[in-house]
Coordinates of C-alpha atoms and ligand atoms in Angstrom, one line a residue:
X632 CA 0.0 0.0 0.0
X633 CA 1.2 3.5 -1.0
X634 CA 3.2 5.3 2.0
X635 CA 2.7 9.2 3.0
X636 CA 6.2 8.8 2.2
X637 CA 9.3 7.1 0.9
X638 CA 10.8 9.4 -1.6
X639 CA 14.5 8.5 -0.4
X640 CA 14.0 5.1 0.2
X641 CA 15.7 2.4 -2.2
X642 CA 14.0 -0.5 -0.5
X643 CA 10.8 -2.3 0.5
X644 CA 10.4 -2.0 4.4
X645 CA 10.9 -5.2 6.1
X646 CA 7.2 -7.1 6.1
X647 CA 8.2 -7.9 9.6
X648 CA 8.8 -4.6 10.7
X649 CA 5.7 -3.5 8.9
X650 CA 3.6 -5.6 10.9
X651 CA 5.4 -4.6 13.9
X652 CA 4.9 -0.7 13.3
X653 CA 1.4 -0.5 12.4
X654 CA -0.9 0.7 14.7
X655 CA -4.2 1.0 12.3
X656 CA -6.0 -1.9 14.3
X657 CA -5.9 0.6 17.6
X658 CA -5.9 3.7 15.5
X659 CA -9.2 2.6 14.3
X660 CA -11.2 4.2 17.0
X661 CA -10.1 7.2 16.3
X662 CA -11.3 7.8 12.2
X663 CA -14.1 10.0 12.9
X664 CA -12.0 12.3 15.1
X665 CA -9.2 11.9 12.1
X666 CA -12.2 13.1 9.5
X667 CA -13.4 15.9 11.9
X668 CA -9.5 17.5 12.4
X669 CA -8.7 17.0 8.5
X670 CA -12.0 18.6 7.9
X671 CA -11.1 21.7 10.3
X672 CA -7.5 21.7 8.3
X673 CA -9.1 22.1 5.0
X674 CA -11.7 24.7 6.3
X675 CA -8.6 26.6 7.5
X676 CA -6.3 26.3 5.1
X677 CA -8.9 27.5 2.0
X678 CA -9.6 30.6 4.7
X679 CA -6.4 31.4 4.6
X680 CA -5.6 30.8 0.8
X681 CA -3.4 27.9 1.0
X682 CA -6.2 25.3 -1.1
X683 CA -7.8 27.4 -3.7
X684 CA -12.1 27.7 -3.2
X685 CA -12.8 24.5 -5.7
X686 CA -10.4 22.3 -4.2
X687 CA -11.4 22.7 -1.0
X688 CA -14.9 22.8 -1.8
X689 CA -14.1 19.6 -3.0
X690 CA -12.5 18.2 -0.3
X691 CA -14.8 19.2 2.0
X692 CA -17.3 17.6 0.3
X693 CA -15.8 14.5 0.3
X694 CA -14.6 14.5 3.5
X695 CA -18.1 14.9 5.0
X696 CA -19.4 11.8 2.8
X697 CA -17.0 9.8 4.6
X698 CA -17.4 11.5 8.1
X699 CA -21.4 10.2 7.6
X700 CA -20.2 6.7 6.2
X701 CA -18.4 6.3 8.9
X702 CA -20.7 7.3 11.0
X703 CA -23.5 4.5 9.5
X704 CA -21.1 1.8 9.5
X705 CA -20.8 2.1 6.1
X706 CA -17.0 2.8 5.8
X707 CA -14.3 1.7 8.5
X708 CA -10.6 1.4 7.6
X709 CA -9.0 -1.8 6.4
X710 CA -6.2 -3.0 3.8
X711 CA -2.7 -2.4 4.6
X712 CA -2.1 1.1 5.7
X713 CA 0.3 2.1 7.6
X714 CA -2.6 4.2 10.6
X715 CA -6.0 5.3 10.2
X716 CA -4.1 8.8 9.1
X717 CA -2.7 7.0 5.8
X718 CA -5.9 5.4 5.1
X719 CA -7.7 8.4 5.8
X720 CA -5.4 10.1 2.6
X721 CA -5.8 7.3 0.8
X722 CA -9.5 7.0 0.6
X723 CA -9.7 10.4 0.4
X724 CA -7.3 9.9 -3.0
X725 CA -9.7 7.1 -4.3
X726 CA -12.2 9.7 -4.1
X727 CA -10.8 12.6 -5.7
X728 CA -7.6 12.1 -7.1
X729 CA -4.2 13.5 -6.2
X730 CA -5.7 16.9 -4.7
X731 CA -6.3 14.8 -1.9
X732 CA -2.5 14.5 -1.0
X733 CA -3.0 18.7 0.1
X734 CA -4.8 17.6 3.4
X735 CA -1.5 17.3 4.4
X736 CA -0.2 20.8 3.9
X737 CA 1.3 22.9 6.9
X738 CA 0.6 19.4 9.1
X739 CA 2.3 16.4 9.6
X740 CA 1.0 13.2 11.7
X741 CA 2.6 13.9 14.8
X742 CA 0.4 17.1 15.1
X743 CA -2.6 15.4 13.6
X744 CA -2.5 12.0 15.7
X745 CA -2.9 13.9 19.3
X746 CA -5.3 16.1 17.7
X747 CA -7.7 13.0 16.9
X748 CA -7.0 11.5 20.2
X749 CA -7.6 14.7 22.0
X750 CA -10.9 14.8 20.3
X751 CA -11.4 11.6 20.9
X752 CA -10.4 11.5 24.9
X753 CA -12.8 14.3 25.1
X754 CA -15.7 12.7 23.9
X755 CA -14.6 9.9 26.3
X756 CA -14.5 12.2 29.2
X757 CA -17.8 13.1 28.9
X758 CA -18.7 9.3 28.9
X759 CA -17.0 8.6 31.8
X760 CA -18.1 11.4 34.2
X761 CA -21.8 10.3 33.5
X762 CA -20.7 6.6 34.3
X763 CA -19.6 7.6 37.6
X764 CA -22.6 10.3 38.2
X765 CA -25.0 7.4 37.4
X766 CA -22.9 4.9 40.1
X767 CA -23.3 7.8 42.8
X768 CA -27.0 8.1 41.6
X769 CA -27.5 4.3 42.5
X770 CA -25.4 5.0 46.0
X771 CA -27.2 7.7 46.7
X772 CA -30.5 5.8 46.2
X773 CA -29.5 2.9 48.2
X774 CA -28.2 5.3 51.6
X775 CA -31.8 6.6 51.1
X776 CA -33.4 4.0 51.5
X777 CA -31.4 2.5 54.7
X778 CA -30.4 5.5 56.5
X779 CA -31.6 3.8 59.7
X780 CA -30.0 0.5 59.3
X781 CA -26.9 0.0 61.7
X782 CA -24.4 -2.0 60.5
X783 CA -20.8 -2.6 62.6
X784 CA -18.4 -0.2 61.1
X785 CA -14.9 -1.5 60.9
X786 CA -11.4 -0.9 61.4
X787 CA -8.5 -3.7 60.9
X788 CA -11.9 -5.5 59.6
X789 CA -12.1 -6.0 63.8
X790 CA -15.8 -4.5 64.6
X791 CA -15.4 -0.9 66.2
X792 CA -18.5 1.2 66.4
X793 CA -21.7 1.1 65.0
X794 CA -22.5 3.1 61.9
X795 CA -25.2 3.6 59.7
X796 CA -25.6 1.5 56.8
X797 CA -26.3 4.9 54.5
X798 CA -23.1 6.4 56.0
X799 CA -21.0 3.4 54.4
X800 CA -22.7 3.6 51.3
X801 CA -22.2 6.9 51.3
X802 CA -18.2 6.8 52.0
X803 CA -18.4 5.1 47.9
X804 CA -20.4 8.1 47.0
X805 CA -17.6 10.3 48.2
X806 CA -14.6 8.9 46.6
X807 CA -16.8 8.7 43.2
X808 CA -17.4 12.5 43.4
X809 CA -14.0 13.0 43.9
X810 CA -13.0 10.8 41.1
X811 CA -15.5 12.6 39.1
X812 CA -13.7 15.7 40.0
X813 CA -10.7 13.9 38.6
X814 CA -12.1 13.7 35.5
X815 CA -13.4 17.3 35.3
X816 CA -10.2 18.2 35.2
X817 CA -8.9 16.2 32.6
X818 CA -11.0 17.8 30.4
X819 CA -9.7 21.3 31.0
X820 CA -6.2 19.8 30.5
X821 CA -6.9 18.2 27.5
X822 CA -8.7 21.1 26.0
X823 CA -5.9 22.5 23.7
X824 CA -5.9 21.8 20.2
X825 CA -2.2 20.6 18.4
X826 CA -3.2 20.7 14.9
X827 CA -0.6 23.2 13.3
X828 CA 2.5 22.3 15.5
X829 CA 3.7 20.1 12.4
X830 CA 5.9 17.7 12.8
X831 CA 7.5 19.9 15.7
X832 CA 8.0 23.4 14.3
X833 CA 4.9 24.8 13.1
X834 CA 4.6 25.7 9.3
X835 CA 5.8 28.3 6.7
X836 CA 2.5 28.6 5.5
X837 CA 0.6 31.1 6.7
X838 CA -2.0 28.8 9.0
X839 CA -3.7 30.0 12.1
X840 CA -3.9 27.1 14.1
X841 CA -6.2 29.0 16.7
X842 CA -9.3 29.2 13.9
X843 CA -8.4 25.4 13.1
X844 CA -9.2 25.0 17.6
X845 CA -12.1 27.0 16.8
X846 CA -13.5 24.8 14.7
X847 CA -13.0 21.8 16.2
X848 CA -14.3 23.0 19.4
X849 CA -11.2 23.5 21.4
X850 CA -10.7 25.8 24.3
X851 CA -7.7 26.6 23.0
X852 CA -4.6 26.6 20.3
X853 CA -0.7 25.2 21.7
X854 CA 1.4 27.2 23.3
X855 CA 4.3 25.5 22.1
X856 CA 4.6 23.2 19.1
X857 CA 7.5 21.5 20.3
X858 CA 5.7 20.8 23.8
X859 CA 2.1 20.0 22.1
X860 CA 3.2 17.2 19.3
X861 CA 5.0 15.1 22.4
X862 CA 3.1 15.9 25.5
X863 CA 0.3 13.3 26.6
X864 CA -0.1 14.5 30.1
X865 CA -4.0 14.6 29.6
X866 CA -3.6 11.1 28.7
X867 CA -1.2 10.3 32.3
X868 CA -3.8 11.9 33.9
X869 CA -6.5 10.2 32.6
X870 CA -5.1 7.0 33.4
X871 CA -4.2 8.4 37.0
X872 CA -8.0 9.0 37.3
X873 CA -9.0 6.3 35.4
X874 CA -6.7 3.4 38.6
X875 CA -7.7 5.8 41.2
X876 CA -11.2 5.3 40.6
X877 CA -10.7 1.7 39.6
X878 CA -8.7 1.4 43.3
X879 CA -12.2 2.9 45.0
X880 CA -14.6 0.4 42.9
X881 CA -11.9 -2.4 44.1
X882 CA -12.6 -1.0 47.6
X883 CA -16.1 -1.4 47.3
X884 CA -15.6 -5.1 45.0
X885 CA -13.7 -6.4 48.2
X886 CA -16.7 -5.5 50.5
X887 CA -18.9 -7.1 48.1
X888 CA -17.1 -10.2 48.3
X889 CA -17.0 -9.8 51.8
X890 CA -20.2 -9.1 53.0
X891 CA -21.8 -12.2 50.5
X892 CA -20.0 -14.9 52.2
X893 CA -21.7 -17.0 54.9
X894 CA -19.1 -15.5 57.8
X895 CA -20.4 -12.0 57.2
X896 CA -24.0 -12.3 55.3
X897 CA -24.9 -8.7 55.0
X898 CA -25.7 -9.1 51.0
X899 CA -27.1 -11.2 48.6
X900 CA -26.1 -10.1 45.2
X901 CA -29.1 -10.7 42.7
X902 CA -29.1 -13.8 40.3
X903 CA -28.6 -11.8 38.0
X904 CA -25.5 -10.2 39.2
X905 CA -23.7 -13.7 40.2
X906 CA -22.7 -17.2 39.1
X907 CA -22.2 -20.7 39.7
X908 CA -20.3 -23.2 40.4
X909 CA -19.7 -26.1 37.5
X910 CA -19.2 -28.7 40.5
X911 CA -20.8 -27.2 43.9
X912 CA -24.3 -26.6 43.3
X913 CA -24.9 -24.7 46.4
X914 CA -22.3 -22.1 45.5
X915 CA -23.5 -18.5 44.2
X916 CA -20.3 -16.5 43.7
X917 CA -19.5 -13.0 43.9
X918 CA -18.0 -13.0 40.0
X919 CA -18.8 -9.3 38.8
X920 CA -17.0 -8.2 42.4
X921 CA -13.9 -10.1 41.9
X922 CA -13.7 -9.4 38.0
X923 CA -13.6 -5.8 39.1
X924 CA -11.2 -6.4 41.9
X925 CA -8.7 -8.3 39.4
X926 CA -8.8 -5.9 36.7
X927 CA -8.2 -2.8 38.5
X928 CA -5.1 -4.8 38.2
X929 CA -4.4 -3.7 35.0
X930 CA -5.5 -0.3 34.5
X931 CA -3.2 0.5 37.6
X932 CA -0.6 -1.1 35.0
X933 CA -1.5 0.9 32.1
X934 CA -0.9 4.3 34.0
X935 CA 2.5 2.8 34.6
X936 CA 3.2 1.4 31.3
X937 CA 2.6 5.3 30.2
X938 CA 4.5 7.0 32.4
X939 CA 7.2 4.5 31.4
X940 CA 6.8 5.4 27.9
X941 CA 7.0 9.1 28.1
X942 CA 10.2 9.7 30.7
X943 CA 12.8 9.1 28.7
X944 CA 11.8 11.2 25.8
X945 CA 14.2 14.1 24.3
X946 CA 11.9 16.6 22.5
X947 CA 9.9 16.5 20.2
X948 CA 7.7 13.5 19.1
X949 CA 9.0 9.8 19.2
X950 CA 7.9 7.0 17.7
X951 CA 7.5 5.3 22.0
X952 CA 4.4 7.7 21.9
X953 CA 2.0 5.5 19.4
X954 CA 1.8 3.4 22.3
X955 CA 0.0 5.6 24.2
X956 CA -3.4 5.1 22.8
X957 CA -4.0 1.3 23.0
X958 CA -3.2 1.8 27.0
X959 CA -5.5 4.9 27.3
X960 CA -8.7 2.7 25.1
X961 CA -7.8 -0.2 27.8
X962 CA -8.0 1.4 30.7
X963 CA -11.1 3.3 29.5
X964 CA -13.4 0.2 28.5
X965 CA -12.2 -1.4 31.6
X966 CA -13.4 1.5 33.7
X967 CA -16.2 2.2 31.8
X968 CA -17.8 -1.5 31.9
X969 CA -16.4 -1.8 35.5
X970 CA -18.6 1.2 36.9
X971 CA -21.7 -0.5 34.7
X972 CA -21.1 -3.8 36.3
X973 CA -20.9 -2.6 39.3
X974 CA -23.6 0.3 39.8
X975 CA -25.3 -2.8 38.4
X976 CA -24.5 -5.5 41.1
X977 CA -25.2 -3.1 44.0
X978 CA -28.4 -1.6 42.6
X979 CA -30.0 -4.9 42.2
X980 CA -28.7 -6.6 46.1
X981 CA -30.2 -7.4 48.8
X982 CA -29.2 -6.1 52.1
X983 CA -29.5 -8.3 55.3
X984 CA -30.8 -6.0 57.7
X985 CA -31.3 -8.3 60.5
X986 CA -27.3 -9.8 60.3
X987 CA -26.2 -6.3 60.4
X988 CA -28.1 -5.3 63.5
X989 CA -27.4 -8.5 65.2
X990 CA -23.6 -8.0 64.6
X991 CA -24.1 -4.0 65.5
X992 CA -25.4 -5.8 68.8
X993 CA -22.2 -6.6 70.0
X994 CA -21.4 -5.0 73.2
X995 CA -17.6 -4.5 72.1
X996 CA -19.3 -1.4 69.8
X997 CA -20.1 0.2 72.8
X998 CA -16.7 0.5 74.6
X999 CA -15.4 4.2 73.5
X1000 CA -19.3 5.7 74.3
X1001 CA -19.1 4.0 77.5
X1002 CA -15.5 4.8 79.0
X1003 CA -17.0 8.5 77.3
X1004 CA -19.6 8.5 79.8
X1005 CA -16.9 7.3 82.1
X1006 CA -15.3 10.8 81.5
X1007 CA -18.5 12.3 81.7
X1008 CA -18.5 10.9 84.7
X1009 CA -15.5 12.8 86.4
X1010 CA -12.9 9.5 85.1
X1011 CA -10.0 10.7 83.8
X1012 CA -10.1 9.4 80.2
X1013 CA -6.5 7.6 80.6
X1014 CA -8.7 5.5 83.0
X1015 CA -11.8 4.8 81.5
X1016 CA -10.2 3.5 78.3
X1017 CA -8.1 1.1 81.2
X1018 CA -11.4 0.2 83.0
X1019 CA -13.4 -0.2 80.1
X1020 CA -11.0 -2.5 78.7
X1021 CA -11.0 -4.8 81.4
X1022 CA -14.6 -4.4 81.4
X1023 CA -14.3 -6.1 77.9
X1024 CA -12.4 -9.1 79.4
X1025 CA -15.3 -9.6 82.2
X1026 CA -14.0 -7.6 85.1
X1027 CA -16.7 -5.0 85.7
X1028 CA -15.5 -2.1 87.7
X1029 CA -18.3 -0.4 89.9
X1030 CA -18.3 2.9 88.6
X1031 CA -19.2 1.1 85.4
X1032 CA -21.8 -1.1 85.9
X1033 CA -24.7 1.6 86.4
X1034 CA -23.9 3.2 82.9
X1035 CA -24.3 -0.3 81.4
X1036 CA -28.3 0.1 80.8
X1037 CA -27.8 3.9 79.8
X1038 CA -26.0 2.4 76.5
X1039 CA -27.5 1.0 73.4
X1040 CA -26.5 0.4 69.7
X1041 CA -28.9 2.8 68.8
X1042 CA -28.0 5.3 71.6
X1043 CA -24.5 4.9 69.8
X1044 CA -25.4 5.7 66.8
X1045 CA -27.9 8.7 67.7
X1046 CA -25.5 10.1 69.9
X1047 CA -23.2 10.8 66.6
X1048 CA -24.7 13.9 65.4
X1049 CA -22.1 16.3 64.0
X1050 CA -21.4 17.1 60.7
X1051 CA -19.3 14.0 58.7
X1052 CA -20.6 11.3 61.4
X1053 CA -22.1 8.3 61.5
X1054 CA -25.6 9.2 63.3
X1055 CA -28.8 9.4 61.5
X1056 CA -29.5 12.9 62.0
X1057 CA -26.0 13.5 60.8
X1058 CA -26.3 11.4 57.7
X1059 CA -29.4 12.7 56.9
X1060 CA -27.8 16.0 56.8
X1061 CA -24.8 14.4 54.4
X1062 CA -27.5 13.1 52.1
X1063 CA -28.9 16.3 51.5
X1064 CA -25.3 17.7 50.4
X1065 CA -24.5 14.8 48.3
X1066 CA -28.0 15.2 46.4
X1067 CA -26.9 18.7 45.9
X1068 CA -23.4 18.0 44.8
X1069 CA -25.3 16.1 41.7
X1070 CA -26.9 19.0 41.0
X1071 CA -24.2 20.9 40.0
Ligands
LIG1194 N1 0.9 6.1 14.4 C1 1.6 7.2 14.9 C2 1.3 7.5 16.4 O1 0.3 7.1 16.8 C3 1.3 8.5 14.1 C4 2.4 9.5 14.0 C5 3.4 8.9 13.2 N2 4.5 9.9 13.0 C6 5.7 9.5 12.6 N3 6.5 10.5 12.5 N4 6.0 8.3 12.3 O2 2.0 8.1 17.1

């Protein structure tokens, strides 16, 4: 297949080595974003007087056929090009002839690749914040509706005081709105349009790269060519994003798996949501949870492999940087279908109310509010901790045994009423905000 160059070559490139290089199979993905930035390119460069009005005219025309062809299904790259940029030119050419080489006046594919995947991330972006805002929606849902369950909160996965179920839930809610904070910000980083740095000096020709941002709905044009064409820290930080908020679903995976086994029994993941055993016919298995769990593996990887990639890079582009995208398009359809599986798992389980109160019941809950009343009670709190402890190991000091009956799980959880804690008034109060935080 015909090259976008090879005028000083004597020989063939090696079949090996052309296998090896090409990158259209992951490059795929990105064709309409390719058709939209060639499209702006054109626009600019007839406004400018570079492609005279037919040409252009033309081109543009042509260029949109393919942009809805695409678009149906009709068209998607194939054959032996080199990336989705080459086959882009070279459709184009079966199209209308030789003009079609001008697309790549005053641009090279170093420019143009980060461009598409730019666009491309973006579009993604957008996709991803509404997975996470439709995974809080389902939390938020669920802390609704069992705000005055109690449940044993933990630490060292040792029982410590009681909570409220909502206020767990709610933890998840939190760590998503940050994450979707995360991704927020991405967007404003990768907001800045390459197309015009060239290869890594800009052009002769007199383009203006800011109309070509313009009209591919940029915030802004590069700063720097030299910079734009090699820097993929919107990509690092989508990926940082992308395993921090994979590390938060693993979180919640683990508790999952936790809570549906026999020891704990707090949930029963739907039917729908589990699977079976090939052998033990009794067994219903937490799979979605630990699929999660495992492959949060691997997008932590993917922000490694990345970072990897880019450190030892002298200016400009390099060709380390094509692998950049097949880690970023990983990492996104893992998070993506990860958030989807689980919203999905959680929305649809059951929660068992009665094996959460009955382990809330345990009297260890109660220690810290009763060597507090302790204090109340004129005890230094040194002491209280000390009597309360033995307390725990049967020996009931005196000053402690009337305070017994004044303490109950509920009491425990009541008594927390501040703003961030783990009483019902209190969460209550925290629901309200995280409704709002939606809002906005
Ligand atoms: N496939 C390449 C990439 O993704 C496109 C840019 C190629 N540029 C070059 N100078 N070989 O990075």
């Amino acid at each position: 297949m015909a090259k976008l160059w090879g005028g000083r070559y004597a020989v063939k490139t090696s079949a090996v080595f052309e296998r090896y290089s090409n990158s259209l199979a992951s490059d795929t993905r990105l064709t309409p974003y390719d058709l939209k930035a060639c499209t702006a390119h054109v626009q600019m460069l007839s406004e400018v007087g570079v492609i005279n009005e037919e040409d252009a005219r033309k081109l543009l025309h042509t260029l949109n056929e393919m942009s809805v062809q695409v678009e149906n299904d009709e068209l998607t790259p194939s054959g032996n090009h080199e990336d989705v940029h080459s086959w882009v030119e070279a459709e184009l050419a079966s199209r209308v002839g030789p003009i079609a080489s001008s697309i790549r006046i005053g641009r090279s594919r170093n420019d143009l690749v980060v461009t598409d995947f730019r666009l491309w991330m973006k579009d993604e972006l957008l996709y991803q914040q509404e997975a996470v805002k439709r995974f809080q929606q389902i939390l938020l849902t669920l802390a609704e509706r069992n705000l005055e369950v109690v449940m044993p909160g933990y630490t060292h996965l040792q029982r410590a005081q009681p909570v409220s179920l909502a206020h767990h839930l709610l933890a998840y809610f939190w760590m998503l709105e940050r994450d979707r904070q995360r991704l927020i910000q991405c967007y404003r980083t990768t907001d800045v349009c390459p197309l015009g740095a060239g290869a890594l000096a800009g052009s002769t020709w007199p383009i203006r790269p800011e109309r070509t941002a313009e009209l591919l709905g940029f915030a802004s044009a590069f700063e720097n060519s030299l910079d734009v064409v090699s820097d993929r820290d919107f990509a690092v930080e989508f990926l940082a994003a992308a395993a921090l908020c994979m590390v938060h679903c693993s979180r919640l995976a683990e508790e999952i798996i936790l809570w549906s086994t026999t020891e704990f029994g707090f949930m029963r993941l739907s039917d729908a949501w589990s699977t079976g055993s090939s052998l033990m016919p009794q067994k219903k298995n937490p799979d979605p949870a630990e699929l999660v769990r495992g492959r949060t593996g691997s997008v932590i990887g993917h922000l490694m492999a990345l970072l990897t990639v880019i450190k030892g890079l002298p200016l400009a582009y390099n060709r380390d940087l094509q692998d950049d995208k097949p880690t970023v398009f990983a990492a996104a359809d893992t998070l993506g279908s990860s958030l989807e599986v689980l919203a999905g798992a959680m929305e649809s389980a059951q929660f068992q109310n009665e094996k959460m109160a009955a382990a809330a019941s345990d009297p260890g809950l109660l220690a810290t509010d009763l060597a507090d009343l302790l204090v109340r009670s004129g005890v230094p709190f040194a002491e209280s901790h000390e009597l309360v402890g033995r307390h725990c190991e049967g020996d009931t000091d005196e000053r402690v045994k009337p305070l017994l009956e004044q303490l109950t799980t509920a009491s425990a959880v009541e008594g927390r009423t501040h703003r961030g804690a783990a009483g019902f008034k209190a969460v209550a109060a925290q629901l309200d905000r995280a409704r709002n935080t939606l809002l906005v």
